[in-house]
Amino acid sequence: MSPFCEIFKRSVLQLVRRPVYWVAMFLLPLFVFLFLSSLMAEGLPQKAPAGVIDNDGSPLSRKITQNLNGMQMVDITAMPESFTEARHMMQEGKIYGFFLIPHDFEADLLAGRSPEISFYTNMTYFVPASLLFKTFKTTALFAKAGVASEVISSVGFTQNPSPLLQPVNIVTRPISNPELNYAIYLCVSFLPATLQLMIILVTCFSLGQEIKYHASRRLLEMARGSIVRAIYAKLLPQTLIWTVIVIFMESWLFRWQGYPMHGSWWWLTLSEILFVLASQGFGLICFGIFPNLRLSLSMGALIGILSFSVAAFSFPVESMYPAIGIFSWVVPIRYNYLIYVDQALNGIDIYYSRYWFAVYFIFIVLPFALMPRLKRAFAQQAYVP
Amino acid sequence: MKKFFREYYDTFLREGRMVKGDIGILIFFILLPLAYPIVYSLIYNPELVRDVKMVVVDHDRTPLSRELTRRLDATEGIRLIGYASDLSEARRAIDSHKAYGILEIPEGFARRAGRLEQANAVMYCEMSLLLRYRAILVGATDVMQDLGATLTTERIDEIAPLAETITAGADLMPIHNVTMGNLESGFDSFIMPGILILILQQSLVLAVGMCGGASREHPFRSCYAPFGATRPIIASILARTTLFLMIALIPTLYIIHYVPLMFRFPMAGNIFEEILFILPMMLSSIMLGMIFQGVVRERESVFLLWVVTSVIFLFLSGLTWPRYAFRAPWLFLSDCVPATWGVEGFIRMNTNGASLSQVGESYRNLWILTGVYAIGAYVVQRFVQYPAVRRHAGQSVSASC
């Protein structure tokens, strides 16, 4: 058997024998896939608990309450008697916002004394509060428009009053995600980011184990002294497993979950496979810089976890401080995300994604520069806890 | 009784010595809670998304269409970077990542407005990030209402000078909205207080888990009596809990008080009540760590087994996706995580200024979790961890990488 095959076989056996690899390569990633996509299956959280303080108690104020309760995103669960009571309920987490109709609201409105309607949203919880804000505002505006059109017709204006009330209309068209599905954002970025984390960790862990258990010199011997052969034969079985998982993830997201896929499957698949290689390359870089089990794992974990934020899936790079934003370009997941946006979400020409594909290769090639350092570490096989 | 205190004292000293000598454990206990909050807060510290780049396709080229464009450019969320001659040119700007939105003003926009018809313009948004869309949407809505109010006032005077009610007080029924807690609706102030608690839980579980791995690898250094002496396990658990609480005290104070202070997050809570609240969170995390020790065969496997759970716990905590929209199995899972209650109670105290009694439900649940996990910890220590350490003490650590 050739040295390459021998190491390959040894590496496969190592993977099969240690349960920790099963957990890290199959169980945890698949659990995260299932968890995230099932948690957010609805797309947007519906029915946020909210309250109405109706100090007026008139037919008009009851109508407004009914309208609010009929909205999709809101569930009026409480009718607090006072502002203080409503604030307490908010602090206790029973409601996420409330709507305040003042005393003598209807009477003041009809008399033209401009009563003020107000609503309060608890921005401590961003998503429910934003949805409540939108619903409250729409309801208040509709109520206002209803009153205004009555006033207008009462002065003798007979045409349809709506252009008069809203002469300019800007229609917003969210391209590719018209229903503003929140799950699309979180799943398509967080699942590959989870994989990147696990790939980096498993790469560092499996190499570090060789040194920790004094097997690295033997590995080098098996590879007839070639560190490149040793490393690549050792990592190849992992590459194959990760490739299967990443293609499963791609199908899971874009086929079975039905997230937007407007481009070519081939380019996306190519991107996913290169992403696996780039992440392994990144793990190799971590291990090449610190050929020590704990340090490389610490660095991999640090970067892997920070990637979820710094790769800008929720907060855009151009809004970050430049000194921080620059770090978004040094993690493979950023390119996976950008290619997803171009190729799957927007379905544009591959020409626009050419740079992102090219960067993957930098991650793949860069570890070669660290091979001499790795070879030294493998030959010394000194485990520092 | 004497044996109990003897074991307590012994374990405390020996485990303390082990932690002191192990950089890996110290990193989890101290460096992680000190450094992570800063790095995280810095990422999101600009808080708001401003000046999302947009291009305009103006087929109308009238004073009104230019007025609309100018007002959009003046909003906080939107910045116009130029005019495109048609939609396909604008589309190229989006495709090459130079802009994230297109405003298309159709021909006849001003004419329709002049005829008392509704004048429509279309805003196309690139949807790769929700926060960018939100910035554009808020800007467009404000301008729409603002410009609309100006036009309505002008017209009503033309049609019916009597309709003073609408124009005089400017507003028939003013609408007033107030954001509570996170007053500026900043992203950092929203997400960080929750993340801080998660960091605290994860640092404790990882550190305690690694202690377990270290004990198995170096049984003689650790607190367990390796050669069969039956000593009270409860004393050893209590001793280690005290030790871990002491080590984590300063990082915890730093996390719940000084980090919000440095980054000017909302701080409406009472610090003493917050400390009281966070105590059972720390205890239950330590107990969870001792349960976790049951599967940690060596120090470094904590990385593979536990780091990724941060992502799961973040979502289980209900910070991004509210808990009222969870399905039953996930709700149950989320109930079992100390950080869920920790996050929920802490952000309400810290951001909404709730008192300890107002977060009583979370507080009670944290103590219940502490109790349940303490029993779990006892079982794991008694039947898994102790036998494993004894076994390892008997043989040298076998190579099985």
PDB file of N, CA, C and O in Angstrom, chain A residues 309-312 315-331 334-335, chain B residues 42-44 46:
ATOM      1  N   SER A 309     -20.502  37.186  14.120  1.00  0.00           N
ATOM      2  CA  SER A 309     -20.813  38.610  14.175  1.00  0.00           C
ATOM      3  C   SER A 309     -20.018  39.404  13.155  1.00  0.00           C
ATOM      4  O   SER A 309     -20.565  40.254  12.464  1.00  0.00           O
ATOM      5  N   VAL A 310     -18.712  39.096  13.091  1.00  0.00           N
ATOM      6  CA  VAL A 310     -17.850  39.981  12.312  1.00  0.00           C
ATOM      7  C   VAL A 310     -18.022  39.747  10.814  1.00  0.00           C
ATOM      8  O   VAL A 310     -17.697  40.606  10.002  1.00  0.00           O
ATOM      9  N   ALA A 311     -18.574  38.586  10.431  1.00  0.00           N
ATOM     10  CA  ALA A 311     -18.772  38.357   8.997  1.00  0.00           C
ATOM     11  C   ALA A 311     -20.010  39.089   8.494  1.00  0.00           C
ATOM     12  O   ALA A 311     -20.361  38.994   7.332  1.00  0.00           O
ATOM     13  N   ALA A 312     -20.668  39.841   9.383  1.00  0.00           N
ATOM     14  CA  ALA A 312     -21.702  40.796   8.988  1.00  0.00           C
ATOM     15  C   ALA A 312     -22.910  40.159   8.316  1.00  0.00           C
ATOM     16  O   ALA A 312     -23.287  40.497   7.218  1.00  0.00           O
ATOM     17  N   PHE A 315     -25.333  42.888  10.871  1.00  0.00           N
ATOM     18  CA  PHE A 315     -24.949  44.296  10.944  1.00  0.00           C
ATOM     19  C   PHE A 315     -23.933  44.556   9.836  1.00  0.00           C
ATOM     20  O   PHE A 315     -22.887  43.913   9.809  1.00  0.00           O
ATOM     21  N   PRO A 316     -24.229  45.470   8.891  1.00  0.00           N
ATOM     22  CA  PRO A 316     -23.374  45.563   7.699  1.00  0.00           C
ATOM     23  C   PRO A 316     -21.951  46.049   7.977  1.00  0.00           C
ATOM     24  O   PRO A 316     -21.738  46.835   8.897  1.00  0.00           O
ATOM     25  N   VAL A 317     -21.025  45.538   7.184  1.00  0.00           N
ATOM     26  CA  VAL A 317     -19.616  45.893   7.356  1.00  0.00           C
ATOM     27  C   VAL A 317     -19.407  47.397   7.258  1.00  0.00           C
ATOM     28  O   VAL A 317     -18.661  47.989   8.037  1.00  0.00           O
ATOM     29  N   GLU A 318     -20.105  48.045   6.313  1.00  0.00           N
ATOM     30  CA  GLU A 318     -19.823  49.471   6.111  1.00  0.00           C
ATOM     31  C   GLU A 318     -20.284  50.308   7.295  1.00  0.00           C
ATOM     32  O   GLU A 318     -19.891  51.462   7.423  1.00  0.00           O
ATOM     33  N   SER A 319     -21.114  49.726   8.189  1.00  0.00           N
ATOM     34  CA  SER A 319     -21.514  50.478   9.375  1.00  0.00           C
ATOM     35  C   SER A 319     -20.594  50.221  10.556  1.00  0.00           C
ATOM     36  O   SER A 319     -20.658  50.931  11.547  1.00  0.00           O
ATOM     37  N   MET A 320     -19.756  49.169  10.478  1.00  0.00           N
ATOM     38  CA  MET A 320     -18.847  48.889  11.593  1.00  0.00           C
ATOM     39  C   MET A 320     -17.708  49.900  11.574  1.00  0.00           C
ATOM     40  O   MET A 320     -17.493  50.599  10.586  1.00  0.00           O
ATOM     41  N   TYR A 321     -16.965  49.948  12.688  1.00  0.00           N
ATOM     42  CA  TYR A 321     -15.737  50.738  12.661  1.00  0.00           C
ATOM     43  C   TYR A 321     -14.822  50.106  11.619  1.00  0.00           C
ATOM     44  O   TYR A 321     -14.701  48.875  11.574  1.00  0.00           O
ATOM     45  N   PRO A 322     -14.139  50.918  10.806  1.00  0.00           N
ATOM     46  CA  PRO A 322     -13.283  50.317   9.770  1.00  0.00           C
ATOM     47  C   PRO A 322     -12.260  49.353  10.358  1.00  0.00           C
ATOM     48  O   PRO A 322     -11.987  48.304   9.779  1.00  0.00           O
ATOM     49  N   ALA A 323     -11.720  49.684  11.540  1.00  0.00           N
ATOM     50  CA  ALA A 323     -10.688  48.826  12.125  1.00  0.00           C
ATOM     51  C   ALA A 323     -11.243  47.458  12.498  1.00  0.00           C
ATOM     52  O   ALA A 323     -10.503  46.487  12.602  1.00  0.00           O
ATOM     53  N   ILE A 324     -12.544  47.368  12.726  1.00  0.00           N
ATOM     54  CA  ILE A 324     -13.163  46.078  13.055  1.00  0.00           C
ATOM     55  C   ILE A 324     -13.665  45.417  11.764  1.00  0.00           C
ATOM     56  O   ILE A 324     -13.480  44.225  11.549  1.00  0.00           O
ATOM     57  N   GLY A 325     -14.278  46.237  10.920  1.00  0.00           N
ATOM     58  CA  GLY A 325     -14.879  45.703   9.707  1.00  0.00           C
ATOM     59  C   GLY A 325     -13.884  44.972   8.821  1.00  0.00           C
ATOM     60  O   GLY A 325     -14.231  44.025   8.120  1.00  0.00           O
ATOM     61  N   ILE A 326     -12.631  45.383   8.903  1.00  0.00           N
ATOM     62  CA  ILE A 326     -11.618  44.779   8.037  1.00  0.00           C
ATOM     63  C   ILE A 326     -11.465  43.289   8.343  1.00  0.00           C
ATOM     64  O   ILE A 326     -11.124  42.493   7.476  1.00  0.00           O
ATOM     65  N   PHE A 327     -11.782  42.901   9.597  1.00  0.00           N
ATOM     66  CA  PHE A 327     -11.632  41.493   9.962  1.00  0.00           C
ATOM     67  C   PHE A 327     -12.678  40.600   9.296  1.00  0.00           C
ATOM     68  O   PHE A 327     -12.529  39.390   9.275  1.00  0.00           O
ATOM     69  N   SER A 328     -13.744  41.218   8.785  1.00  0.00           N
ATOM     70  CA  SER A 328     -14.738  40.383   8.128  1.00  0.00           C
ATOM     71  C   SER A 328     -14.151  39.738   6.868  1.00  0.00           C
ATOM     72  O   SER A 328     -14.651  38.723   6.406  1.00  0.00           O
ATOM     73  N   TRP A 329     -13.091  40.321   6.340  1.00  0.00           N
ATOM     74  CA  TRP A 329     -12.540  39.790   5.083  1.00  0.00           C
ATOM     75  C   TRP A 329     -11.562  38.661   5.301  1.00  0.00           C
ATOM     76  O   TRP A 329     -11.060  38.089   4.349  1.00  0.00           O
ATOM     77  N   VAL A 330     -11.217  38.334   6.556  1.00  0.00           N
ATOM     78  CA  VAL A 330     -10.221  37.285   6.751  1.00  0.00           C
ATOM     79  C   VAL A 330     -10.839  35.956   7.166  1.00  0.00           C
ATOM     80  O   VAL A 330     -10.121  35.040   7.534  1.00  0.00           O
ATOM     81  N   VAL A 331     -12.169  35.831   7.114  1.00  0.00           N
ATOM     82  CA  VAL A 331     -12.761  34.530   7.443  1.00  0.00           C
ATOM     83  C   VAL A 331     -13.482  33.962   6.217  1.00  0.00           C
ATOM     84  O   VAL A 331     -14.157  34.694   5.503  1.00  0.00           O
ATOM     85  N   ARG A 334     -17.326  34.627   5.239  1.00  0.00           N
ATOM     86  CA  ARG A 334     -17.734  35.882   4.608  1.00  0.00           C
ATOM     87  C   ARG A 334     -17.934  35.663   3.101  1.00  0.00           C
ATOM     88  O   ARG A 334     -18.881  36.160   2.507  1.00  0.00           O
ATOM     89  N   TYR A 335     -17.032  34.882   2.496  1.00  0.00           N
ATOM     90  CA  TYR A 335     -17.110  34.682   1.045  1.00  0.00           C
ATOM     91  C   TYR A 335     -18.239  33.730   0.696  1.00  0.00           C
ATOM     92  O   TYR A 335     -18.921  33.896  -0.311  1.00  0.00           O
TER      93      TYR A 335
ATOM     94  N   LEU B  42     -17.459  46.023  20.480  1.00  0.00           N
ATOM     95  CA  LEU B  42     -16.851  46.891  19.464  1.00  0.00           C
ATOM     96  C   LEU B  42     -17.440  46.626  18.080  1.00  0.00           C
ATOM     97  O   LEU B  42     -17.622  47.547  17.291  1.00  0.00           O
ATOM     98  N   ILE B  43     -17.756  45.354  17.806  1.00  0.00           N
ATOM     99  CA  ILE B  43     -18.294  45.032  16.483  1.00  0.00           C
ATOM    100  C   ILE B  43     -19.588  45.793  16.245  1.00  0.00           C
ATOM    101  O   ILE B  43     -19.793  46.393  15.198  1.00  0.00           O
ATOM    102  N   TYR B  44     -20.480  45.776  17.252  1.00  0.00           N
ATOM    103  CA  TYR B  44     -21.795  46.365  17.045  1.00  0.00           C
ATOM    104  C   TYR B  44     -21.890  47.800  17.554  1.00  0.00           C
ATOM    105  O   TYR B  44     -22.960  48.396  17.514  1.00  0.00           O
ATOM    106  N   PRO B  46     -21.243  50.832  16.625  1.00  0.00           N
ATOM    107  CA  PRO B  46     -21.872  51.950  15.906  1.00  0.00           C
ATOM    108  C   PRO B  46     -23.397  51.954  16.027  1.00  0.00           C
ATOM    109  O   PRO B  46     -24.021  52.940  15.612  1.00  0.00           O
TER     110      PRO B  46
END
